[in-house]
Tab-separated table of C-alpha atoms in Angstrom:
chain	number	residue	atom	x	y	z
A	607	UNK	CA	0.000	0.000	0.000
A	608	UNK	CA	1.433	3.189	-1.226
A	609	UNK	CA	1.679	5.400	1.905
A	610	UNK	CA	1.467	9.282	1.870
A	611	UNK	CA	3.375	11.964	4.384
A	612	UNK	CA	1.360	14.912	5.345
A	613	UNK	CA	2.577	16.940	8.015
A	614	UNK	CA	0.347	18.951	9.548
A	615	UNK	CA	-2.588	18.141	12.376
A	616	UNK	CA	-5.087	20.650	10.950
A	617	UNK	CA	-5.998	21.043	6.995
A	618	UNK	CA	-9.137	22.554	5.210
A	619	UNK	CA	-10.277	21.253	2.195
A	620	UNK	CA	-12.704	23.229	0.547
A	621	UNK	CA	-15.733	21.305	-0.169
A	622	UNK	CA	-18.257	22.720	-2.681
A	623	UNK	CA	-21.909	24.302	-2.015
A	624	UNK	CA	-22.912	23.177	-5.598
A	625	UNK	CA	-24.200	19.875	-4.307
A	626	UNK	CA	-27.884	19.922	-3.379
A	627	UNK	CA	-30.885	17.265	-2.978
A	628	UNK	CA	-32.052	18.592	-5.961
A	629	UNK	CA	-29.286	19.879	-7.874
A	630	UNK	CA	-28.519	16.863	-10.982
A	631	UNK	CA	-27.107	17.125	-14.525
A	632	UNK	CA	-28.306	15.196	-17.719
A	633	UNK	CA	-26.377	11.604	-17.841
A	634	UNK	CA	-26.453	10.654	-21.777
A	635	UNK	CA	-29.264	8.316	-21.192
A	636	UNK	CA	-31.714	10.494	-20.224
A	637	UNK	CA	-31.060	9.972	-16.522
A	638	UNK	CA	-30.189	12.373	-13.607
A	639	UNK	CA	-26.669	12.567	-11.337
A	640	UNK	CA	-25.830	14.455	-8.573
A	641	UNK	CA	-22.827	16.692	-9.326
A	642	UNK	CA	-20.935	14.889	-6.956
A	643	UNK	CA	-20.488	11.606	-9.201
A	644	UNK	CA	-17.713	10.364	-11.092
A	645	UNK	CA	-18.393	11.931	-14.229
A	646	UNK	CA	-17.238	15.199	-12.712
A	647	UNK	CA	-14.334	13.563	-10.430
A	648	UNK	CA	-11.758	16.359	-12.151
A	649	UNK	CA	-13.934	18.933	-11.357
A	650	UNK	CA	-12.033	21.553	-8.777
A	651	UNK	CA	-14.499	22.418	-6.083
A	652	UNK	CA	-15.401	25.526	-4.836
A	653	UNK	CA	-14.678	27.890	-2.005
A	654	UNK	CA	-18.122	28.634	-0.597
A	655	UNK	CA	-17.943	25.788	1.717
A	656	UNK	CA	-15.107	24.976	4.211
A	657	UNK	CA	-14.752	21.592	6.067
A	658	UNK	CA	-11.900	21.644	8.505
A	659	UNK	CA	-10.075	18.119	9.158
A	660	UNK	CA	-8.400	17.327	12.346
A	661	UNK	CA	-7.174	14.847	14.343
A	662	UNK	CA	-6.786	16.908	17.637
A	663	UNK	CA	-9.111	17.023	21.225
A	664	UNK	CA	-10.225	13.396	21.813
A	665	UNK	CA	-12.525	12.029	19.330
A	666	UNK	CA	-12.557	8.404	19.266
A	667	UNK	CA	-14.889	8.438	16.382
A	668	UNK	CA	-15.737	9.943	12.913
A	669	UNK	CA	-17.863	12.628	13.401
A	670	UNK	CA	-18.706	16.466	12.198
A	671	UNK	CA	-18.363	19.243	15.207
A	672	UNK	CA	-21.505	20.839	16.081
A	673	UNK	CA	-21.480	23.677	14.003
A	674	UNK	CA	-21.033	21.003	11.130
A	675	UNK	CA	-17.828	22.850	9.904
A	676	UNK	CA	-14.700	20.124	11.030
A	677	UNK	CA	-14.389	16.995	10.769
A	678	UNK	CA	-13.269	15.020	13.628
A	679	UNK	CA	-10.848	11.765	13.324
A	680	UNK	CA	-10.192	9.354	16.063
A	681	UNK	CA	-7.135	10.654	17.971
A	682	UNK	CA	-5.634	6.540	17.899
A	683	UNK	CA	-6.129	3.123	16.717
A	684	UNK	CA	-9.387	1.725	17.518
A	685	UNK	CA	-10.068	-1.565	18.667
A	686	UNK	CA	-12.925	-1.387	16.287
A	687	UNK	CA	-10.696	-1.087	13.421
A	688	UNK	CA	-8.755	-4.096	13.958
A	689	UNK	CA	-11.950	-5.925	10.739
A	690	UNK	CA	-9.578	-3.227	8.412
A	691	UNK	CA	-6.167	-5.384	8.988
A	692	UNK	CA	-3.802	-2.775	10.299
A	693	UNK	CA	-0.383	-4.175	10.705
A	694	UNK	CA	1.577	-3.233	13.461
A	695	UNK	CA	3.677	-0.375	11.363
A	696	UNK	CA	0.252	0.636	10.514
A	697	UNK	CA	-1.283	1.331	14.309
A	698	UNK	CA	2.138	2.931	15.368
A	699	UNK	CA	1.098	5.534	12.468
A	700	UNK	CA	-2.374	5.586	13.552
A	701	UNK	CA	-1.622	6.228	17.287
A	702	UNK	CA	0.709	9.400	16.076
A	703	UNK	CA	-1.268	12.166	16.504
A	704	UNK	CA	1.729	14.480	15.314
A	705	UNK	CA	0.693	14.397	11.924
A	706	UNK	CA	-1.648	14.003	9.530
A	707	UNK	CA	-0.871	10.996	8.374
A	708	UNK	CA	-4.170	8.602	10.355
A	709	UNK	CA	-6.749	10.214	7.084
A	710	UNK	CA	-4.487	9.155	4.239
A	711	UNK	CA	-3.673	5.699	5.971
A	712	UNK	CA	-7.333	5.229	6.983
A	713	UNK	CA	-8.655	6.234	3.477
A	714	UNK	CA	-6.191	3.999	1.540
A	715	UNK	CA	-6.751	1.074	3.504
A	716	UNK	CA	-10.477	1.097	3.133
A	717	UNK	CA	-10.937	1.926	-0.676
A	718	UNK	CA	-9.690	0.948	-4.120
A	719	UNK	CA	-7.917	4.518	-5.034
A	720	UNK	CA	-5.007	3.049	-6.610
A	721	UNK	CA	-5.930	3.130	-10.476
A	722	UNK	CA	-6.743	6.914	-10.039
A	723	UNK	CA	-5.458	10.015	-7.957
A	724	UNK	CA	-5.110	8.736	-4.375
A	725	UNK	CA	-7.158	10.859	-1.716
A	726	UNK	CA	-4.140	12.968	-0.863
A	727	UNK	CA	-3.891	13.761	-4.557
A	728	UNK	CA	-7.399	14.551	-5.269
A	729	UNK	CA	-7.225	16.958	-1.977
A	730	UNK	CA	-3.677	18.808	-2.854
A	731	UNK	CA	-5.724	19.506	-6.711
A	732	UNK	CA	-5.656	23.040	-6.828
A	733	UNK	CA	-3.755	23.979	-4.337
A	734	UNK	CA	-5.360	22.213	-1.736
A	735	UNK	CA	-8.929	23.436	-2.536
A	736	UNK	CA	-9.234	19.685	-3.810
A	737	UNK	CA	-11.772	17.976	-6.770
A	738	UNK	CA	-15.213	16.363	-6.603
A	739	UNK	CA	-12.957	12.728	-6.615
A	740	UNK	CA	-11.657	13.752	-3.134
A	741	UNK	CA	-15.596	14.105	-1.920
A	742	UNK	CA	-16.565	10.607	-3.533
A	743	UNK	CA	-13.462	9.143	-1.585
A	744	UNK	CA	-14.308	10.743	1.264
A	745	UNK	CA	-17.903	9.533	1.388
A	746	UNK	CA	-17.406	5.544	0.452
A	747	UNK	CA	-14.651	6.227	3.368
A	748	UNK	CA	-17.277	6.841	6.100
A	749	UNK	CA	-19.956	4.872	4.473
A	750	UNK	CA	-17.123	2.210	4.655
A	751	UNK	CA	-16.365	2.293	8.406
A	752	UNK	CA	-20.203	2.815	8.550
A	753	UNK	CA	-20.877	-0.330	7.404
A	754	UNK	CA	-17.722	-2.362	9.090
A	755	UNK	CA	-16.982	-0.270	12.607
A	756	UNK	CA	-20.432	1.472	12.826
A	757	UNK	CA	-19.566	2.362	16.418
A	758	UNK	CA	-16.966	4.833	15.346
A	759	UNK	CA	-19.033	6.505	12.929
A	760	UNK	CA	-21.502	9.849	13.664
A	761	UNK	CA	-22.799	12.095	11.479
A	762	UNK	CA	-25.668	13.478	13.114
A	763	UNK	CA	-24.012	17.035	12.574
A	764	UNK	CA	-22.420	16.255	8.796
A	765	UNK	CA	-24.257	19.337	6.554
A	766	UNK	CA	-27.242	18.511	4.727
A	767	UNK	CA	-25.346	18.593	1.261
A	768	UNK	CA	-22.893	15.519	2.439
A	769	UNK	CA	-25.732	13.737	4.203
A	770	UNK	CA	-27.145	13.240	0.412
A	771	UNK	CA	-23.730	12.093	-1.019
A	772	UNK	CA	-22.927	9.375	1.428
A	773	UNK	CA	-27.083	8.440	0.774
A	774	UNK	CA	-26.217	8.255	-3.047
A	775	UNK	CA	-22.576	6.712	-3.177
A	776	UNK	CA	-24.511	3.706	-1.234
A	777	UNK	CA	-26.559	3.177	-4.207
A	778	UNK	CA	-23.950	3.112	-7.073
A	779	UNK	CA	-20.581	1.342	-7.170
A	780	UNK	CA	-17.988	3.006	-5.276
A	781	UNK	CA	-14.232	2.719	-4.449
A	782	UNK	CA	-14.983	1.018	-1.091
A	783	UNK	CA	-13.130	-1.916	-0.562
A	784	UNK	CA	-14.978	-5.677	-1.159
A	785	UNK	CA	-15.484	-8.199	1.384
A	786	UNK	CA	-12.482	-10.116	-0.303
A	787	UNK	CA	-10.470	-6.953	-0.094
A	788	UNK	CA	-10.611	-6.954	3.418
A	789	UNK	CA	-10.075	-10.427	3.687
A	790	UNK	CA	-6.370	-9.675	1.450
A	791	UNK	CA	-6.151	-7.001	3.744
A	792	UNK	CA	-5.759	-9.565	6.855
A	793	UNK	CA	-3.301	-11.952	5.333
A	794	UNK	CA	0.131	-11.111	6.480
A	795	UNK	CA	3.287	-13.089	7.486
A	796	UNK	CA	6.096	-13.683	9.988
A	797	UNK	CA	9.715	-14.712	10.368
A	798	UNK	CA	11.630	-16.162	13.265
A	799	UNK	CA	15.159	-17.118	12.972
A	800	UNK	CA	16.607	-20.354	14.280
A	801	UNK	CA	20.243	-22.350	14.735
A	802	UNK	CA	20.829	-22.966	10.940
A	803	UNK	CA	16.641	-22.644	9.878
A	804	UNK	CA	14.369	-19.662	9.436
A	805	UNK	CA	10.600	-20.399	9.771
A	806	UNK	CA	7.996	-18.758	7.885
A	807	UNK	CA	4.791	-18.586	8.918
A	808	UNK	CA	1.651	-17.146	7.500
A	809	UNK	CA	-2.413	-16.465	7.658
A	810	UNK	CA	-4.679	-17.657	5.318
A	811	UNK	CA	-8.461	-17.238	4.404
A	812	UNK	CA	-10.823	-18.924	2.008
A	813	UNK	CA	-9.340	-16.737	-0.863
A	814	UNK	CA	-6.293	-17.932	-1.192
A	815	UNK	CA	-4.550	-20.349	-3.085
A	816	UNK	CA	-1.195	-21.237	-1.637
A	817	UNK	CA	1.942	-18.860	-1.479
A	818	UNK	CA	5.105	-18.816	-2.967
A	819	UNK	CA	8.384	-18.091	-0.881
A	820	UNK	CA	11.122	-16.907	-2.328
A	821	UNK	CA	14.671	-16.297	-0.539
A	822	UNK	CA	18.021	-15.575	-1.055
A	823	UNK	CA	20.956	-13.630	0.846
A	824	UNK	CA	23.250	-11.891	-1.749
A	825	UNK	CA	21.780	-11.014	-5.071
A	826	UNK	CA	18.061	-11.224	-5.749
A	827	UNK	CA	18.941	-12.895	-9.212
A	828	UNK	CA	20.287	-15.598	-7.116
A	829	UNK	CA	17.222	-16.064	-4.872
A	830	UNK	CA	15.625	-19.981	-4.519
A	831	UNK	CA	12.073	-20.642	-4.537
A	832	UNK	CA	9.425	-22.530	-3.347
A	833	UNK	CA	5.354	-23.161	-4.171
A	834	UNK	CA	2.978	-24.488	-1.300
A	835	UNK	CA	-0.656	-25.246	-1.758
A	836	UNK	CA	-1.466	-27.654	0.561
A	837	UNK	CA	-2.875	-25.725	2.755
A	838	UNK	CA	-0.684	-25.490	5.496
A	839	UNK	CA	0.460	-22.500	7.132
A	840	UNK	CA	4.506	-22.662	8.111
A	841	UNK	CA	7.304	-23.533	6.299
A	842	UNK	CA	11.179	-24.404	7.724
A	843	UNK	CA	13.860	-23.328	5.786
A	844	UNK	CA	16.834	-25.683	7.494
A	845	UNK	CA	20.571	-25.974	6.373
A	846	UNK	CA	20.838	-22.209	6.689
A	847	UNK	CA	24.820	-20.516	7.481
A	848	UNK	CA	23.977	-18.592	10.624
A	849	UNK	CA	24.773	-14.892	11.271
A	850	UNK	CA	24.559	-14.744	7.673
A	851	UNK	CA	21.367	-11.873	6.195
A	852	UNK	CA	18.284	-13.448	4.731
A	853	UNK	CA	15.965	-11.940	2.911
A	854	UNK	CA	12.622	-13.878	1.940
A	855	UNK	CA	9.796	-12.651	-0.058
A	856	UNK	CA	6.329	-14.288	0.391
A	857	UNK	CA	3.239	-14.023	-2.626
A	858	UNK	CA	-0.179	-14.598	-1.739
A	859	UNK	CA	-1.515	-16.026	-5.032
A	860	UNK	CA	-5.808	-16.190	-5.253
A	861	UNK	CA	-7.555	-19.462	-5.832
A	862	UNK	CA	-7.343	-18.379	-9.908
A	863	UNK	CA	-3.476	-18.345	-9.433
A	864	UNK	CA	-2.925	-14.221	-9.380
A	865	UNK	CA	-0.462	-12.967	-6.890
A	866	UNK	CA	-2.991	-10.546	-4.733
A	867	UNK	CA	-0.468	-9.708	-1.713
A	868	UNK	CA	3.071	-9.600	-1.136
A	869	UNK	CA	5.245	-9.797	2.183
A	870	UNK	CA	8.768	-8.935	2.531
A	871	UNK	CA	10.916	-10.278	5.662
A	872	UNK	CA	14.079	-10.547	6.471
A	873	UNK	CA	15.918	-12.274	9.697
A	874	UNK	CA	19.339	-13.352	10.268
A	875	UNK	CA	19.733	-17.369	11.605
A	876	UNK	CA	22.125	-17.794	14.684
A	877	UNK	CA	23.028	-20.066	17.685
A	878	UNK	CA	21.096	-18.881	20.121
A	879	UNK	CA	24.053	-18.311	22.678
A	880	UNK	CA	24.569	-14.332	22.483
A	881	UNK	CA	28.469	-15.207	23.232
A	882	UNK	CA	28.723	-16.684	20.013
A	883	UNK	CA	26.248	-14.284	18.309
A	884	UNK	CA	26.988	-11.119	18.713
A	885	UNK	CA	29.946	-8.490	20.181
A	886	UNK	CA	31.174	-8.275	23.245
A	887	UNK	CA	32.379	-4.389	22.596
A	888	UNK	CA	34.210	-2.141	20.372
A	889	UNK	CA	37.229	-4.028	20.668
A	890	UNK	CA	35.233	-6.983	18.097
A	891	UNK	CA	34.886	-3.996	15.502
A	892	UNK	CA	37.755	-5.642	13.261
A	893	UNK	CA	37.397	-7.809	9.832
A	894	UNK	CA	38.144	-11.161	11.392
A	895	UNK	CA	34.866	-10.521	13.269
A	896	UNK	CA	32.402	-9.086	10.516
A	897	UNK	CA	29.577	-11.281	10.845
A	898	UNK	CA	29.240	-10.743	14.615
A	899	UNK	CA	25.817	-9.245	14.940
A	900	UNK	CA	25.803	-5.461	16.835
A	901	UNK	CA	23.814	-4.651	19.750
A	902	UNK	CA	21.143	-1.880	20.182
A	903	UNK	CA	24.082	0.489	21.534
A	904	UNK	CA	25.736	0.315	18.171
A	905	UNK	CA	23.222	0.528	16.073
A	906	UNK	CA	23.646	2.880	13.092
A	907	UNK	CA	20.716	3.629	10.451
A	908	UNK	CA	20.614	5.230	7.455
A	909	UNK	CA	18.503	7.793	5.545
A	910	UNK	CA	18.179	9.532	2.345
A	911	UNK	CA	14.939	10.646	1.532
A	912	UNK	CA	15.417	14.465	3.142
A	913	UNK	CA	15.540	17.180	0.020
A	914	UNK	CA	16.580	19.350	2.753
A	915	UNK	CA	19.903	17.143	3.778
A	916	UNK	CA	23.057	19.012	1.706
A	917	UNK	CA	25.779	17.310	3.459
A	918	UNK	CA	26.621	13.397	4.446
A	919	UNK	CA	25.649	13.982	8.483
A	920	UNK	CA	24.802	12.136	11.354
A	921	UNK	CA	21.372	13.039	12.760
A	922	UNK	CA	21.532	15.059	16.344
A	923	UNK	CA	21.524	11.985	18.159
A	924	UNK	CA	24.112	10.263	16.334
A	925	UNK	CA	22.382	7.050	15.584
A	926	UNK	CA	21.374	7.915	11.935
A	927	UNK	CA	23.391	8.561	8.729
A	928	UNK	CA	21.767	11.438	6.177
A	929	UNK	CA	22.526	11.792	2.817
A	930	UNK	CA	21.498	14.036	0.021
A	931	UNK	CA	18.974	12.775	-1.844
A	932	UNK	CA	20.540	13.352	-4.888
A	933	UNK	CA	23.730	13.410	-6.528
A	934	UNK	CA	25.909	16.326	-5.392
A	935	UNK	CA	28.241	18.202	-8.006
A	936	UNK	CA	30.781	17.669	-6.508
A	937	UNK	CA	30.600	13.823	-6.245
A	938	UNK	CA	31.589	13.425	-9.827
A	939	UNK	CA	35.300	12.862	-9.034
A	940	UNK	CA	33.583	9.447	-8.338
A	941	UNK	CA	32.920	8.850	-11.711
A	942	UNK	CA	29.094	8.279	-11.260
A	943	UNK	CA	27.478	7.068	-14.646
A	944	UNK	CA	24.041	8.588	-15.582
A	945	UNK	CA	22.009	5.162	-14.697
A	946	UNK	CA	23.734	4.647	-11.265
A	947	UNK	CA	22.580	9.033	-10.830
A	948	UNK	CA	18.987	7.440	-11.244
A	949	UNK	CA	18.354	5.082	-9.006
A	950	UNK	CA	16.191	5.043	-6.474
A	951	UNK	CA	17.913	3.586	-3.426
A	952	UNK	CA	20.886	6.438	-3.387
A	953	UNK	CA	23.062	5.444	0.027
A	954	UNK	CA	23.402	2.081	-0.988
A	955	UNK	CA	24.810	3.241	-4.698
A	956	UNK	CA	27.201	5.579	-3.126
A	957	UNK	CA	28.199	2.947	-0.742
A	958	UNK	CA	28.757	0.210	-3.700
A	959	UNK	CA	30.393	2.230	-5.694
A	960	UNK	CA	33.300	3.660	-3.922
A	961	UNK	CA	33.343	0.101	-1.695
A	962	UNK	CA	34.677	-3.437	-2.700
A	963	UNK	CA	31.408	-5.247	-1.035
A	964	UNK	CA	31.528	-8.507	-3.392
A	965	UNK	CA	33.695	-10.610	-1.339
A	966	UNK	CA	31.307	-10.682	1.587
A	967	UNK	CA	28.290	-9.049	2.183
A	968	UNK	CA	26.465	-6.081	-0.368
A	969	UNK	CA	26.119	-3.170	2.295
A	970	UNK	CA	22.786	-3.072	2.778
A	971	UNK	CA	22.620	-7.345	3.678
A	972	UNK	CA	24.766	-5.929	5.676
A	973	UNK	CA	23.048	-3.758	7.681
A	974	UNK	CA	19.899	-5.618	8.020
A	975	UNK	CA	21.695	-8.467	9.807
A	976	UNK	CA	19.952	-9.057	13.086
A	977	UNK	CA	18.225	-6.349	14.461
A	978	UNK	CA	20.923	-4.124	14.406
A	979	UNK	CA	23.692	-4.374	11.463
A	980	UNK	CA	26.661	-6.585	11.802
A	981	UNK	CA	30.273	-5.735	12.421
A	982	UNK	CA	30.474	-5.363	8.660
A	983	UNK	CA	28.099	-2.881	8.550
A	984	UNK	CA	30.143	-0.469	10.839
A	985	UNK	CA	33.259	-0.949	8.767
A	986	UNK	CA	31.378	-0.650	5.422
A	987	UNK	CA	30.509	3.072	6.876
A	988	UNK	CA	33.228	3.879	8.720
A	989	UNK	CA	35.411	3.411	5.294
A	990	UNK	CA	32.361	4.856	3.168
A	991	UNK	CA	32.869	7.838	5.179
A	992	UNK	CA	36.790	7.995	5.345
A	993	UNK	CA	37.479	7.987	1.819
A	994	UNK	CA	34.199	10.505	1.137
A	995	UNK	CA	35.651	12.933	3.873
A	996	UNK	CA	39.091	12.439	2.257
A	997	UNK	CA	38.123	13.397	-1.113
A	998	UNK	CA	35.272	15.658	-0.558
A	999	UNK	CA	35.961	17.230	2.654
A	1000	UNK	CA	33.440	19.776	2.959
A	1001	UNK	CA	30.183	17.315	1.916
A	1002	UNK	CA	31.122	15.611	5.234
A	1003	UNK	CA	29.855	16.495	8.738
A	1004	UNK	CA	30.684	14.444	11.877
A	1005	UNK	CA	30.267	17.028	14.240
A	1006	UNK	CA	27.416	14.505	15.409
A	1007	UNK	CA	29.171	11.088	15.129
A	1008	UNK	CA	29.756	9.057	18.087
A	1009	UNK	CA	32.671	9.274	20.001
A	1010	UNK	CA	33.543	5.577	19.717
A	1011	UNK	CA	32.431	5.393	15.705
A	1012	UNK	CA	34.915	8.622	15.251
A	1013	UNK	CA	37.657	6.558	16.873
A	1014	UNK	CA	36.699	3.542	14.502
A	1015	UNK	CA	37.223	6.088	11.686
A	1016	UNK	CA	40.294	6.743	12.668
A	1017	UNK	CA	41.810	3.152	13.080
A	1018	UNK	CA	39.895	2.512	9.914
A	1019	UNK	CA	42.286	5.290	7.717
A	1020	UNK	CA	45.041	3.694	5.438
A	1021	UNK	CA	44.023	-0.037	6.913
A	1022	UNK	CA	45.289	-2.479	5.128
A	1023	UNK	CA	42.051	-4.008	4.901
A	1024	UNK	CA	39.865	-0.912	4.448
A	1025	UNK	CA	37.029	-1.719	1.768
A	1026	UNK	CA	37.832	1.211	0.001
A	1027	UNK	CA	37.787	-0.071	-3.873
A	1028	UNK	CA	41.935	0.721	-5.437
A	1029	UNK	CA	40.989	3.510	-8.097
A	1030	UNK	CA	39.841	5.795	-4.773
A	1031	UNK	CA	42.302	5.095	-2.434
């Protein structure tokens, strides 16, 4: 599900008065719509009528204010909810009332939106005074929960005017979701790592065919596969090389054969005796010990989605690295060819290309190993950030590094072993 960032509590949409009970237009056979139907989705609406969205006070339900002008969204997850098939990534996003995120997650999990503008699109159409498609959406959205969590829905105060729409978009077809879209909505999966095995486990429903697994731990060309239809619910991969990254990718195909959901896990088998799994300290931060899992202390993400991020950084508390999100200038002394300048995931190019990676793990298997990274991980960026500091000193800022991953830096410079591919040394 595509997910949308909106960062404000409060928004107004501006809903237009031209809707009435009686107010239709000629349909080519003869028969009478309301303006608000899908024949005039594109249609921008206009500014005689203000409905105010928010998701502060303490609302548990979906409901107009008195004076009929805001509407009110639940302030958190409801119990309620739980028919819709939130995932846990989903109710942490719910339950964050810091943004404005809960509409656009609520509204794409309970419609089809997906071959047209989704509802934040239809609502940011002329500059935020939104289209007719936005008022459709937002009617089969109530008239959705209506119908499924009825006890979070009010609209005794709704105006008049959006009374009649949610009345008509119950009589036509809609973009709510189906029975069977709920029920795809529910199936998810889950990983747990063993000594030497992975297990996969995963819901099912009368909809569904059988799944199809597929795995692999270096390149995704070289991932291994496997079909189940019997009906059961787990699988065991066994004969797995602990600490080594796994990623697995899990299909939910339809009883007609159609892939209708996918899952993507990833887990990292090991012994189960933390002496043997992971570090002890910083003192295990060397190449003989590169597949020794990292603890929470030493954790180190990264992140490179921020247009406002003009130098490689480390976030104020030090447990984040930030790129630019696109190329700099000034990294062409790295020789960056115009495909590698387009792709999408833009840390992990940078990090390929000025690191030799091949020989044991790609960066980012790397730093998905356990729950925190591996020992290779660190030295992947500690030598990713050496050699960009050395040769581009003033796109590098570690005024927010940790003490103890400056220090690695530093007994990382001119190694022997550094990572560091020849041609950039």
């Amino acid at each position: 599900m595509k997910k949308y960032f909106f960062g404000l509590t409060v928004f107004i949409i501006i809903v237009s008065t031209l809707f009435t009970g009686c107010e239709t237009l000629e349909s080519g056979k003869g028969e009478k719509q309301p303006y608000f139907s899908e024949k005039n989705e594109q249609k921008f609406l206009k500014p005689d009528q203000k409905i105010r969205f928010t998701i502060e006070g303490l609302s548990e339900k979906i409901q107009f204010t008195k004076d009929g002008k805001r509407l009110m969204l639940p302030v958190s997850y409801q119990e309620a909810e739980q028919i819709f098939g939130f995932d846990e990534e989903e109710i942490e996003i719910l339950n964050d009332t810091s943004t404005g995120n809960p509409l656009w997650y609520r509204m794409n999990k309970v419609l089809n939106a997906n071959k047209k503008q989704w509802p934040l699109q239809a609502a940011k159409t002329n500059d935020w005074g939104g289209n007719v498609l936005y008022i459709l959406y937002l009617a089969d959205f109530i008239n959705v929960y209506e119908d499924k969590a009825p006890s979070m829905v009010d609209m005794t105060n709704a105006p008049d005017w959006f009374k009649d729409v949610l009345a008509y978009r119950k009589t036509v077809p809609n973009y709510g979701k189906t029975e069977k879209d709920f029920s795809i909505n529910t199936l998810n999966a889950k990983i747990k790592a063993g000594n030497k095995e992975v297990v996969v486990s995963w819901t099912t429903n009368k909809y569904l065919k059988g799944v199809i697994i597929e795995w692999y731990h270096d390149e995704y060309m070289n991932r291994k596969k496997i079909t189940i239809t019997d009906g059961s619910t787990k699988y065991v991969f066994k004969d797995l090389q602990n600490l080594k990254p796994y990623k697995f990718k899990v299909s939910f195909a339809d009883n007609s054969g159609e892939v209708i959901k996918k899952y993507w896990l990833d887990t990292t088998p090991r012994s189960g005796d933390k002496n043997k799994d992971y570090i002890k300290g910083t003192s295990d931060f060397v190449n003989a010990k590169y597949e020794l899992l990292l603890t929470e202390d030493y954790h180190i993400s990264c992140y490179d989605w921020g247009s406002d991020v003009n130098k490689i950084a480390f976030s104020k508390d030090g447990k984040m690295i930030l790129v630019p999100n696109k190329f700099l200038k000034a990294e062409n002394i790295f020789d960056y060819t115009k495909e590698e300048m387009g792709y999408e995931d833009i840390f992990w190019t940078r990090m390929e290309k000025v690191l030799k990676t091949e020989d044991k793990q790609k960066s980012f298997f790397a730093s998905i190993a356990g729950e925190n990274g591996n020992v290779l991980w660190l030295l992947y960026c500690a030598d990713f950030l050496n050699i960009y500091q050395k040769k581009l000193p003033g796109v590098v800022d570690l005024s927010n590094a940790p003490d103890w991953f400056k220090t690695l830096m530093e007994q990382r410079k001119n190694s022997p072993d550094s990572y560091v591919k020849d041609e950039y040394k």
